Tab-separated table of C-alpha atoms in Angstrom:
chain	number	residue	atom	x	y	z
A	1	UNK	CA	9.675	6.953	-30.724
A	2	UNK	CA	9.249	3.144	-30.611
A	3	UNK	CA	6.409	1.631	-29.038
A	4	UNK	CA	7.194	0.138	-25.595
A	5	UNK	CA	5.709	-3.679	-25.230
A	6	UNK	CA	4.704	-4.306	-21.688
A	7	UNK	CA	7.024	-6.679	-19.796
A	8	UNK	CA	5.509	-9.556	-18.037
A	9	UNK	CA	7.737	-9.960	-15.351
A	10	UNK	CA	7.226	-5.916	-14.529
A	11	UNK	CA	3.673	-6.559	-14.178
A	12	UNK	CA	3.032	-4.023	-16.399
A	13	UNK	CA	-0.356	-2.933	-17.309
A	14	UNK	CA	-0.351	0.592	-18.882
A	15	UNK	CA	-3.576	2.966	-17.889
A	16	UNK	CA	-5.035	4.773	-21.321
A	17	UNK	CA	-8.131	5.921	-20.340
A	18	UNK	CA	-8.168	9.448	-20.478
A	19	UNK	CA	-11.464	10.541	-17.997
A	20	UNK	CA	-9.857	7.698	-15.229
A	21	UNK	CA	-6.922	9.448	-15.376
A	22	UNK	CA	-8.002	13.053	-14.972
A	23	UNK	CA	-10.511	11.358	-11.835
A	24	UNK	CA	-6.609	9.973	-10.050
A	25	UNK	CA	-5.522	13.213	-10.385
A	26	UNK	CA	-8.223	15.005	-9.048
A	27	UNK	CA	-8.155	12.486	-5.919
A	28	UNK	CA	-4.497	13.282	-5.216
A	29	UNK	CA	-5.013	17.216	-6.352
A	30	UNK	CA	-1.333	17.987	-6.251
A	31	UNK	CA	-0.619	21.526	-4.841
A	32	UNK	CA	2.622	23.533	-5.374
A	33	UNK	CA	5.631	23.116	-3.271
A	34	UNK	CA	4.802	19.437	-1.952
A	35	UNK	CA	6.897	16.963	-2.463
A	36	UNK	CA	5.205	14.457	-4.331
A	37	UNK	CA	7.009	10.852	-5.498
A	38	UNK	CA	5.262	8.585	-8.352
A	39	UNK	CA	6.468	4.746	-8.011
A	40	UNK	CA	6.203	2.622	-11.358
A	41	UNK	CA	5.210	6.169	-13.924
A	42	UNK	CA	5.603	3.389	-16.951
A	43	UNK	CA	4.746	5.374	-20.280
A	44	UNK	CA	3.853	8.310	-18.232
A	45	UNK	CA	-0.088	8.024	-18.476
A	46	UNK	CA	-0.142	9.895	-14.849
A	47	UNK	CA	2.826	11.788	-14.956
A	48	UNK	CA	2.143	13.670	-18.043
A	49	UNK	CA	-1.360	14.414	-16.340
A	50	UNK	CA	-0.026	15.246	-12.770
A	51	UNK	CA	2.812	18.019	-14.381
A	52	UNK	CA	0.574	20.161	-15.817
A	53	UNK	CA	-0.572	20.641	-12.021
A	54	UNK	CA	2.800	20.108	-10.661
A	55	UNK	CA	6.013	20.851	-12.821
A	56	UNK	CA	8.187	18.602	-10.706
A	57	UNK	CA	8.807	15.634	-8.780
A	58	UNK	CA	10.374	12.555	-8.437
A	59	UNK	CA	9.287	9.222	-9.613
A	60	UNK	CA	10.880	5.506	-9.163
A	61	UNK	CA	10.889	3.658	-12.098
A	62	UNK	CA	12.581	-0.387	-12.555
A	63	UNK	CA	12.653	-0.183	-16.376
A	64	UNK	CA	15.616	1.123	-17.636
A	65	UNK	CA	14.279	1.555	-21.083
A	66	UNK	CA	11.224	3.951	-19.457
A	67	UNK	CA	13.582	5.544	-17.349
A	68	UNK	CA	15.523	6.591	-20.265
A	69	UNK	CA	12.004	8.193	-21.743
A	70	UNK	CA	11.142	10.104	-18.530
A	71	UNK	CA	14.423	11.814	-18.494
A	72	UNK	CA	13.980	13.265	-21.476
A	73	UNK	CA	10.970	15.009	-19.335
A	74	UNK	CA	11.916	18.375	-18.061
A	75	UNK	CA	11.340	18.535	-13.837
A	76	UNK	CA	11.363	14.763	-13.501
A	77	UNK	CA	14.059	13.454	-10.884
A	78	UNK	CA	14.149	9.514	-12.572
A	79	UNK	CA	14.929	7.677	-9.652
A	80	UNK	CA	15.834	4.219	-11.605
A	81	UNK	CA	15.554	1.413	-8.626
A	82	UNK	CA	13.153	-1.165	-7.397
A	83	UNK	CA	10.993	0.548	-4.943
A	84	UNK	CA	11.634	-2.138	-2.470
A	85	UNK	CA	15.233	-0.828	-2.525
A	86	UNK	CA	14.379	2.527	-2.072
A	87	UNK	CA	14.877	4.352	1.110
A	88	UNK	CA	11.857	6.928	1.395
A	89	UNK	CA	13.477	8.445	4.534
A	90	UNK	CA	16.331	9.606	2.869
A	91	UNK	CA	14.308	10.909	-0.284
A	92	UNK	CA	11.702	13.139	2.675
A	93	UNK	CA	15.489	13.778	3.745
A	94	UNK	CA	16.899	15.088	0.679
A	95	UNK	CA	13.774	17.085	-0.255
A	96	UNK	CA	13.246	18.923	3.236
A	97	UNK	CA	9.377	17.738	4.221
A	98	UNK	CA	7.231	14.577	4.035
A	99	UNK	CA	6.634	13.127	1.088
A	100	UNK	CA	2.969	12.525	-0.849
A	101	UNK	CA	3.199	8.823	-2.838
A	102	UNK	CA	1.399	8.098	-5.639
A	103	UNK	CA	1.342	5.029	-8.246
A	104	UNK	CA	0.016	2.645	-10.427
A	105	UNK	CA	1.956	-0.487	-8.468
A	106	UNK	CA	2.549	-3.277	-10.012
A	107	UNK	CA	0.430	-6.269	-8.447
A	108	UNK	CA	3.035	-8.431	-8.549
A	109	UNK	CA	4.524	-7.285	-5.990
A	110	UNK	CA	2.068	-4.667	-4.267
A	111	UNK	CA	1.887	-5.722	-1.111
A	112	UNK	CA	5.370	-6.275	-0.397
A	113	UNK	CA	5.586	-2.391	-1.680
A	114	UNK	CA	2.661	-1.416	0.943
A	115	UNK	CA	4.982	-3.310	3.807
A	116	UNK	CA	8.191	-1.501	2.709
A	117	UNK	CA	6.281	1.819	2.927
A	118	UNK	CA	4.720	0.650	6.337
A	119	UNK	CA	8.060	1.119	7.309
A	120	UNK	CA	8.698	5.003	6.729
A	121	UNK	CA	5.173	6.291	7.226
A	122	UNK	CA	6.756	9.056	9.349
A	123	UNK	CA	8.033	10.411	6.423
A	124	UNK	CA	4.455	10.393	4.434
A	125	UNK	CA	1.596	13.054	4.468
A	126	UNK	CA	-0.488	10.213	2.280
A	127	UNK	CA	-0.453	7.660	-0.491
A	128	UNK	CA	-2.691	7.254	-3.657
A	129	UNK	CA	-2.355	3.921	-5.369
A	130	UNK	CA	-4.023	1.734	-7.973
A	131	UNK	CA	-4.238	-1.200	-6.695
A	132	UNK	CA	-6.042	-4.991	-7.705
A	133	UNK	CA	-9.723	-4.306	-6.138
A	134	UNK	CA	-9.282	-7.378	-4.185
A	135	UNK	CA	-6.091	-5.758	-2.504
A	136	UNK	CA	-7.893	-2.435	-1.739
A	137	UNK	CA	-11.257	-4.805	-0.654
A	138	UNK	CA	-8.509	-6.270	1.850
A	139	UNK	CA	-7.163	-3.349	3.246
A	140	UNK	CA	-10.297	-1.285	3.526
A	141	UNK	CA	-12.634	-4.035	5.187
A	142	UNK	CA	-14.438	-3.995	8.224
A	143	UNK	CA	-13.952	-6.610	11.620
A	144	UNK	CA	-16.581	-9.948	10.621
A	145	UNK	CA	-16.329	-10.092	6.516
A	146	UNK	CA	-14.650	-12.154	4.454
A	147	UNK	CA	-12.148	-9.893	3.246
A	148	UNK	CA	-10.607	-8.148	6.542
A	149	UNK	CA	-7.622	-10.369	7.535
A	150	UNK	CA	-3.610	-9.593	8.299
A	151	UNK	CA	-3.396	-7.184	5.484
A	152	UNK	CA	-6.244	-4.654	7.015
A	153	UNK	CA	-5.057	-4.937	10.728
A	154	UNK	CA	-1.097	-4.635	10.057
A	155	UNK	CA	-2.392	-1.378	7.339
A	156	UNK	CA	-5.341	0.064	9.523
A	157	UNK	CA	-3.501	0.721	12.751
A	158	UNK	CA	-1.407	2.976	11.557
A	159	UNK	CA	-3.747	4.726	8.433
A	160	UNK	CA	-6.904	5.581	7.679
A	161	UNK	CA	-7.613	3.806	4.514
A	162	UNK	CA	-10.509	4.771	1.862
A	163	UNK	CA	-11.564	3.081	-1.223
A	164	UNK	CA	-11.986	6.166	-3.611
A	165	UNK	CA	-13.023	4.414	-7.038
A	166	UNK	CA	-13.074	0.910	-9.065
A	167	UNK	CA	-11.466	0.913	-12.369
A	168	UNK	CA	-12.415	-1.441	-14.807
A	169	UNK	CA	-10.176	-3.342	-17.158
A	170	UNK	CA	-10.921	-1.384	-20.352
A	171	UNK	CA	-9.524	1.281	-19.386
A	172	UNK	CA	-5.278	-0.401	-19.361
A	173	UNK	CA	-3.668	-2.268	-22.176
A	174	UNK	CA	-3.487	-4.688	-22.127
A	175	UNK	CA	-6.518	-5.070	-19.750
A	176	UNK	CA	-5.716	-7.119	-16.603
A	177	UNK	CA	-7.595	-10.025	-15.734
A	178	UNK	CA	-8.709	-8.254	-12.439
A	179	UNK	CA	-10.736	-4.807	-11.714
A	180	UNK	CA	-8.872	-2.628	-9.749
A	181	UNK	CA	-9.195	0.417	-7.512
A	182	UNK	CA	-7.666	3.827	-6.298
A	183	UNK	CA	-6.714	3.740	-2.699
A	184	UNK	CA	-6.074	6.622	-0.168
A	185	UNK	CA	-4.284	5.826	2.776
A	186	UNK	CA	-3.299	8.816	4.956
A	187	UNK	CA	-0.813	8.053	8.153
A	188	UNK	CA	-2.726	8.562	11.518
A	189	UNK	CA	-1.007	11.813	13.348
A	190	UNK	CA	-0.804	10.232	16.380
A	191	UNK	CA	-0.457	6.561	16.171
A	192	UNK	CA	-0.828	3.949	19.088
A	193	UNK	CA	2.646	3.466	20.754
A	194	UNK	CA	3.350	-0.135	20.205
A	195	UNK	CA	6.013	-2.687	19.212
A	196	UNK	CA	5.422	-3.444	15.339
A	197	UNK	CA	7.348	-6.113	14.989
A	198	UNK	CA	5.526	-7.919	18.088
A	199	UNK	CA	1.980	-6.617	16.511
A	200	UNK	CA	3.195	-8.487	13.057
A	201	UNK	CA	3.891	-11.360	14.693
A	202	UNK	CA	0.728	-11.993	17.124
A	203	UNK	CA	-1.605	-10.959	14.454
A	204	UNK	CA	0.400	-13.390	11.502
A	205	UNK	CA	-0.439	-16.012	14.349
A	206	UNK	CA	-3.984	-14.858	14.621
A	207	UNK	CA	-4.414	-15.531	11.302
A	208	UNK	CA	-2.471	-18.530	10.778
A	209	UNK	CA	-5.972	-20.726	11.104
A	210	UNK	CA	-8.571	-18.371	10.259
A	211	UNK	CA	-10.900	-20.711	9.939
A	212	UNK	CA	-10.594	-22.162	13.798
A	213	UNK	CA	-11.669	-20.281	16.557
A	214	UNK	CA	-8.380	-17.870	18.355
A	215	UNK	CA	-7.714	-20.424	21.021
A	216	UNK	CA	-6.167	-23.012	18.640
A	217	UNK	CA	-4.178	-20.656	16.988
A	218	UNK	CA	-3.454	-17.095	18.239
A	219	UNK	CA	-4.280	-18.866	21.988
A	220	UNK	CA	-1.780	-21.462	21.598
A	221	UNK	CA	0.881	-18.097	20.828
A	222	UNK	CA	-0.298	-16.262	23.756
A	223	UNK	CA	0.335	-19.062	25.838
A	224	UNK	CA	3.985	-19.466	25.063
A	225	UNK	CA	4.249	-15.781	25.989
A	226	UNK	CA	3.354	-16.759	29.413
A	227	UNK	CA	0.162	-13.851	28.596
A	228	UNK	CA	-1.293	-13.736	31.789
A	229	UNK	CA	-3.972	-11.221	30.540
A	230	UNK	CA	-7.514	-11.717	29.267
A	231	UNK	CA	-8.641	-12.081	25.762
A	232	UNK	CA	-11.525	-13.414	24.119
A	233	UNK	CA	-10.221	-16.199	22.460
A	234	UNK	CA	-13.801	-17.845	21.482
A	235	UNK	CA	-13.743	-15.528	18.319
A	236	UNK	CA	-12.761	-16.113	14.855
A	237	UNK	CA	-9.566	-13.899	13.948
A	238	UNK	CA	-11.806	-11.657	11.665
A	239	UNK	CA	-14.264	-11.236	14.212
A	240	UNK	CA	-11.349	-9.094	15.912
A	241	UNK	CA	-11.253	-5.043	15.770
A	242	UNK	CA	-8.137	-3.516	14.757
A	243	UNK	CA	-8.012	-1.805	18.193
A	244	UNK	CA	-8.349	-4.711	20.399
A	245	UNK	CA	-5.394	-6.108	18.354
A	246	UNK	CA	-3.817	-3.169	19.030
A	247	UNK	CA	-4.218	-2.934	22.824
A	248	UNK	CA	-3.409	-6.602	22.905
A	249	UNK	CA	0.185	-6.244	21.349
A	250	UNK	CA	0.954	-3.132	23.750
A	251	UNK	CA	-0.514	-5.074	26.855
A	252	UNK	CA	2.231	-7.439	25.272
A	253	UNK	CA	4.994	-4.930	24.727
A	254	UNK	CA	3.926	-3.775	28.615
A	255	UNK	CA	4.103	-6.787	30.359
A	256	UNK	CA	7.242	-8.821	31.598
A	257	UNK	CA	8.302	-12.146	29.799
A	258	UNK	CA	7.560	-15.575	31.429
């Protein structure tokens, strides 16, 4: 079979390392009967791995010459589509229960993917990603460090997020210029009831000037709300819980528009 060169413009970085891979698969231990969905399989470094626990599942793959490849795999539904297009509900639909993501996403365009999944985490018991360990840092970081900004807060209110492991370079080829990291992010039960859309917005504001204090920026935003509420606005935007952002936008959703 002919080698496949990694494309550029797929972000692709294929994982090799044997002992990594067996540790991913471990973390997402794969049980029989679950319906489990692998975005961006590439030469198959995971899937091969992952069928030997579970015969079959789906996976969403961009490359038309890998999708060819995987179909010659027995139990693999080749879902050939950029993931952005895909509509997860549907797929949970089609396959009768929630669905359990996994990946090696391309950080090109990994965030973007994380937002588009934000958007049917009804239909997901978890997700399992590698991920750029600056990406994960983001996500998983804690109210007053350097790394906690719009990415954690629009992420943790709606899953509990855990760094599991850093991978190193070495172990893809070609290496990326970046370490990365496997992420678990499992959707909270029962989420806070809020308007989304209204939480994106206020915190993208928050956030706007993250170097000012709230009032010039997320203040200013409040303001032209007509919010007639309290909130410490003397704070730096990554000073700011997830929570309080959270009971912020439904003291927004509650109250009645100036």
């Amino acid at each position: 079979m002919a080698q496949h060169i990694a494309r550029k413009r797929f972000g692709q970085h294929f994982l090799t390392d044997v002992h990594i891979i067996e540790s991913i698969c471990d973390a997402i231990d794969p049980q029989a009967g679950e319906a489990l969905v692998e975005i961006g399989p590439g030469l198959g470094a995971m899937t091969l791995p992952l069928q030997k626990r579970m015969p079959a599942f789906s996976v969403i793959e961009l490359d038309r010459d890998l999708a060819a490849r995987l179909r010659k795999r027995e139990g693999l539904d080749v879902i050939e589509s950029d993931v952005l297009k895909v509509d997860f509900a549907a797929l949970a639909a089609a396959k009768g229960q929630k669905l359990r993501v996994v990946g090696n996403l391309p950080y090109n365009i990994s965030t973007p993917i994380l937002f588009h999944l934000l958007g049917f985490v009804d239909h997901v018991v978890d997700q399992h990603f590698m991920l750029q360990k600056e990406v994960v840092d983001r996500m998983a970081a804690s109210p007053g460090c350097k790394d906690y900004g719009r990415l954690t807060v629009m992420l943790q209110w709606r899953y509990a997020i855990e760094s599991v492991f850093d991978v190193p370079p070495e172990a893809f080829d070609p290496p990326p210029r970046v370490m990365s990291a496997i992420v678990r992010m499992q959707p909270y039960a029962k989420p806070p009831v809020l308007d989304a859309k209204l939480l994106g917005e206020m915190v993208a504001a928050a956030f706007s000037q993250r170097r000012k204090l709230l009032r010039h920026s997320l203040g200013v935003w409040l303001t032209a709300r007509g919010f007639a509420g309290h909130f410490d606005l003397q704070r730096r935007a990554e000073e700011v819980p997830v929570a309080e952002y959270v009971a912020l936008a439904q003291a927004l959703g509650a109250a009645p528009q100036a």
